[in-house]
PDB file of C-alpha atoms in Angstrom:
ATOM      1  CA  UNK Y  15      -6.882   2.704  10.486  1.00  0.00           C
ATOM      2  CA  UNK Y  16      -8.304   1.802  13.864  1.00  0.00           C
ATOM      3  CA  UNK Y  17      -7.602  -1.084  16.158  1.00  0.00           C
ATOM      4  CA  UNK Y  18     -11.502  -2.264  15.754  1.00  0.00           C
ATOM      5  CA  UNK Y  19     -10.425  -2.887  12.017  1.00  0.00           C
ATOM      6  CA  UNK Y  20      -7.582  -5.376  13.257  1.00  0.00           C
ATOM      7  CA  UNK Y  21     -10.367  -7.093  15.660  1.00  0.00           C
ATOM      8  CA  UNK Y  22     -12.554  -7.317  12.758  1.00  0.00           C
ATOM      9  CA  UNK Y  23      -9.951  -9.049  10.048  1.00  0.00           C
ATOM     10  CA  UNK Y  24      -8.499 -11.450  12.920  1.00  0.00           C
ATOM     11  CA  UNK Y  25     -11.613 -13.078  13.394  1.00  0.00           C
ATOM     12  CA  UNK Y  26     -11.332 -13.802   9.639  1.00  0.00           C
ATOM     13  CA  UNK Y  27      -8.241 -15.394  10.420  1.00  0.00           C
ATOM     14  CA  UNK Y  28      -5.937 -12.623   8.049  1.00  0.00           C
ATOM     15  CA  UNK Y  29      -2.718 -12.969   8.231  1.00  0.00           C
ATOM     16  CA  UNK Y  30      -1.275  -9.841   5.702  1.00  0.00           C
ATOM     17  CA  UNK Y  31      -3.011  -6.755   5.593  1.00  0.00           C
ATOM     18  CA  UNK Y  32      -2.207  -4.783   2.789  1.00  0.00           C
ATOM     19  CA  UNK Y  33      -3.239  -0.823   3.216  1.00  0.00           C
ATOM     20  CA  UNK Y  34      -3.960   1.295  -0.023  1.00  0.00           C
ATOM     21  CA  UNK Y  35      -3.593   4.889   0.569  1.00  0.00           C
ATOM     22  CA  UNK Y  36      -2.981   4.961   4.638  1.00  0.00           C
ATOM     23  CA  UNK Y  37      -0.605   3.622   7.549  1.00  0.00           C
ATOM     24  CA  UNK Y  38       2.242   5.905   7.330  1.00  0.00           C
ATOM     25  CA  UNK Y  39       1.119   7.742  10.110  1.00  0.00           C
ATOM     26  CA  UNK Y  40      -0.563   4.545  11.908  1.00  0.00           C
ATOM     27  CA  UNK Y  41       2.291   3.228  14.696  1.00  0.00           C
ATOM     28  CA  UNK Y  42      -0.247   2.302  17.226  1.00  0.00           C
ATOM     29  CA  UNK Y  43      -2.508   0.380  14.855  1.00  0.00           C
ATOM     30  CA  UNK Y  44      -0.033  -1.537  13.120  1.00  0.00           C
ATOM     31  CA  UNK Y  45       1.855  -2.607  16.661  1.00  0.00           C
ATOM     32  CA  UNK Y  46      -1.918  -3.832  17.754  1.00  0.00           C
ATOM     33  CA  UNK Y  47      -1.921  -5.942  14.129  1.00  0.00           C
ATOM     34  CA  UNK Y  48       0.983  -7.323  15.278  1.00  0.00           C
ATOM     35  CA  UNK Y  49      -0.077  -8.129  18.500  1.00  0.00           C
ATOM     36  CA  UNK Y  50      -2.488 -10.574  16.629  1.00  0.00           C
ATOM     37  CA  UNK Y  51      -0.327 -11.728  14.631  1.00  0.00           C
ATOM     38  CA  UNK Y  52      -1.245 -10.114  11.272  1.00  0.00           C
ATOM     39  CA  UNK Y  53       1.685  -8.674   9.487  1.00  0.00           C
ATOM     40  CA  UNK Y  54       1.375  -5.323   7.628  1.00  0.00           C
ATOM     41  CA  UNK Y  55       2.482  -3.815   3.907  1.00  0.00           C
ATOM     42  CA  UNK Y  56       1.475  -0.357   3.672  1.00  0.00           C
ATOM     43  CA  UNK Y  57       0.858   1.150   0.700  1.00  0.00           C
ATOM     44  CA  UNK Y  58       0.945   5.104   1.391  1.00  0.00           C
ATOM     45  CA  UNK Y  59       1.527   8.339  -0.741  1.00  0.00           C
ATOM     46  CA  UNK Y  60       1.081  10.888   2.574  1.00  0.00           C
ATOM     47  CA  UNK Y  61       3.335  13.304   4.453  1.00  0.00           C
ATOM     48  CA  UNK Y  62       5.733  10.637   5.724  1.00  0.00           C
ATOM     49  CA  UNK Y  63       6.452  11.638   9.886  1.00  0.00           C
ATOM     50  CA  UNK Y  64       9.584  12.003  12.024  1.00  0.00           C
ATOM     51  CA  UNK Y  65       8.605   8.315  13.365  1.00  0.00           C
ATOM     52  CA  UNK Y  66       7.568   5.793  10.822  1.00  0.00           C
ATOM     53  CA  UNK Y  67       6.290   2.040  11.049  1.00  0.00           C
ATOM     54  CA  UNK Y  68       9.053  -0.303  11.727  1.00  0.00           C
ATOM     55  CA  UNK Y  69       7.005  -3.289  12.533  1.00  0.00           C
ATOM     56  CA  UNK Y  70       5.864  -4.330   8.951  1.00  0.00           C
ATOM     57  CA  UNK Y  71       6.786  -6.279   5.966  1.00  0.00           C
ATOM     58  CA  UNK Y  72       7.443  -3.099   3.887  1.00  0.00           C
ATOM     59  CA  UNK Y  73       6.126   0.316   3.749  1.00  0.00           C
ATOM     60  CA  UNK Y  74       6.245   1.927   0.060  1.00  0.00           C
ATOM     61  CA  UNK Y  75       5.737   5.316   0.218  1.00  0.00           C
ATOM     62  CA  UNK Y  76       7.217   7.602  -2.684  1.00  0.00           C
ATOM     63  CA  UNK Y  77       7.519  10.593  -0.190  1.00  0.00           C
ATOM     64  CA  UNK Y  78      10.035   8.427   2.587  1.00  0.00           C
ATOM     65  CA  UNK Y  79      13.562   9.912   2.472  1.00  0.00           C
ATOM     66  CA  UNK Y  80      14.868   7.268   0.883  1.00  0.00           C
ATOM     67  CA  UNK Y  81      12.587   6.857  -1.876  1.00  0.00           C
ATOM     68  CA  UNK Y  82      14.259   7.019  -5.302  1.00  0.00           C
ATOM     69  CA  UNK Y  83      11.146   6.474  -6.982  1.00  0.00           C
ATOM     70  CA  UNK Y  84      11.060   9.779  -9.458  1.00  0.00           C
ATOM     71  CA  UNK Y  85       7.454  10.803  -8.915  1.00  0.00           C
ATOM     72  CA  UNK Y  86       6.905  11.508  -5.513  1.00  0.00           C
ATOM     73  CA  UNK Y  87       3.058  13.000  -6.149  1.00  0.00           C
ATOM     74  CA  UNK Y  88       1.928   9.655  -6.961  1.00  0.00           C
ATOM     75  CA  UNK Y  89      -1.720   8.742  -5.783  1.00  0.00           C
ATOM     76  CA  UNK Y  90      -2.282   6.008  -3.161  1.00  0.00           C
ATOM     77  CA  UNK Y  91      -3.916   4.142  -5.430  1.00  0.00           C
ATOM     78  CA  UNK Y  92      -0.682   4.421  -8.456  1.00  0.00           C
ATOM     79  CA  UNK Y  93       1.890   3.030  -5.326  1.00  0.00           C
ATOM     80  CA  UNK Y  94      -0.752   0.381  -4.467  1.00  0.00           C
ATOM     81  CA  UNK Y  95      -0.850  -0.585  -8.394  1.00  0.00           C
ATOM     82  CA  UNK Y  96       3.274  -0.195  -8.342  1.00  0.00           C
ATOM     83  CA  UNK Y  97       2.869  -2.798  -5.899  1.00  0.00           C
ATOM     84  CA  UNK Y  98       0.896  -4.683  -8.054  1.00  0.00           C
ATOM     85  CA  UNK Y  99       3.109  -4.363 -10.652  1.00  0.00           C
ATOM     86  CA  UNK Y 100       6.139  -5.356  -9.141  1.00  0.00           C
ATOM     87  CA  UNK Y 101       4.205  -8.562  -7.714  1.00  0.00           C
ATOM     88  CA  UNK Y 102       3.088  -9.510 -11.358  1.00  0.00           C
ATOM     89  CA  UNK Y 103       6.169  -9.395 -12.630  1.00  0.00           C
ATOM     90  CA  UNK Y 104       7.704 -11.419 -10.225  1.00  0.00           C
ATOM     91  CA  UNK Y 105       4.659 -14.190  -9.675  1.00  0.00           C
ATOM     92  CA  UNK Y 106       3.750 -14.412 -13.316  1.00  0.00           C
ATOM     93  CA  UNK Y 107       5.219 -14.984 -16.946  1.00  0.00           C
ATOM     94  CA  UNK Y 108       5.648 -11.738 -19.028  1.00  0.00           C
ATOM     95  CA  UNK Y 109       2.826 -11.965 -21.648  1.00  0.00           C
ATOM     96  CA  UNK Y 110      -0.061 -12.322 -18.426  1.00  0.00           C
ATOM     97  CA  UNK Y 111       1.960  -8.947 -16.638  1.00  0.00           C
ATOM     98  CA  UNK Y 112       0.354  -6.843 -19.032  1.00  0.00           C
ATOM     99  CA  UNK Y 113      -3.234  -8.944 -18.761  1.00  0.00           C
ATOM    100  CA  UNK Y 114      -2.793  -8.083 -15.166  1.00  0.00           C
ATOM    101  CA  UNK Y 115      -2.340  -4.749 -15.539  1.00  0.00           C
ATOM    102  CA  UNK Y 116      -4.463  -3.963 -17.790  1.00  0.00           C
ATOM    103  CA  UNK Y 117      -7.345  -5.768 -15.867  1.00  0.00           C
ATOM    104  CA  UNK Y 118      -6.796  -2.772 -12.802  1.00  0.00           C
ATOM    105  CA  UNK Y 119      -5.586   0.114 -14.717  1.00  0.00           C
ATOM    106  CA  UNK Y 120      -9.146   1.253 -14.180  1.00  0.00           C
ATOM    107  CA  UNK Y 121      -9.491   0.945 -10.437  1.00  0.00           C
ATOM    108  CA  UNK Y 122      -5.999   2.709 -10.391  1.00  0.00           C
ATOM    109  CA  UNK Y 123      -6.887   5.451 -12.610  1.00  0.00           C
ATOM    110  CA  UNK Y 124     -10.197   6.091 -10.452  1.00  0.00           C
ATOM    111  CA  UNK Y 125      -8.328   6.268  -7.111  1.00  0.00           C
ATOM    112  CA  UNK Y 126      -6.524   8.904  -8.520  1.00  0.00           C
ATOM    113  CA  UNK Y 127      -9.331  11.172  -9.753  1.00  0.00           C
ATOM    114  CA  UNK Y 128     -10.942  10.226  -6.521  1.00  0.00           C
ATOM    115  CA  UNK Y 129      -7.833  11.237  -4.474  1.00  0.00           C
ATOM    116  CA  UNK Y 130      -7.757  14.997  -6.367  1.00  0.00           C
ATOM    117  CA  UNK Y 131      -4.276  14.348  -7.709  1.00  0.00           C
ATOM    118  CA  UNK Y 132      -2.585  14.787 -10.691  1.00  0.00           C
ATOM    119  CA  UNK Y 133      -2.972  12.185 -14.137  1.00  0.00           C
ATOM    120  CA  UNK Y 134       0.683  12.936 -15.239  1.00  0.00           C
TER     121      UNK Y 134
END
């Protein structure tokens, strides 16, 4: 992520950013987001650091220390579709979850051949 990003999505007026498969790592760019008032959920699967994010919404990351999720190799793109789940099954009635689902599967299942990591 880089601070010309954040320029670029606050002259769209965007108030949530939602990463897919960075920001972990990003302090610097996220505190600039929040300097224009754009808050942050980061969606990561990386090497989680000493110093992590503190200034966003949430930060899912299967790797953080506190993670009890039980597959910590999961691709970016699986936590950002966990995310998606999770948000589905909260916003919508059960019988249009799996619609949902169903209708990204793809996109999540390409991320992760695209990211070199593991289907199971």
């Amino acid at each position: 992520m880089k601070n010309h990003f954040i320029d670029d999505i606050a002259e769209k007026n965007v108030k949530l950013l939602i990463t897919v498969d960075c920001g972990t790592r990003d302090i610097e760019v996220i505190n600039y987001a929040k300097t224009k008032k754009i808050e942050v959920i980061i969606t990561d699967h990386h090497a989680v650091p000493e110093i992590i994010p503190e200034n966003v919404v949430a930060l899912i990351n299967p790797k953080l220390k506190n993670s009890v999720y039980p597959n910590s190799n999961l691709s970016g793109s699986g936590v950002a579709f966990k995310l998606l789940h999770a948000l589905a099954l909260t916003l919508f009635q059960k019988n249009e979850v799996e619609k949902i689902l169903k209708k990204y599967i793809d996109l999540a299942m390409l991320g992760t051949v695209a990211d070199c990591m593991p289907l199971v």
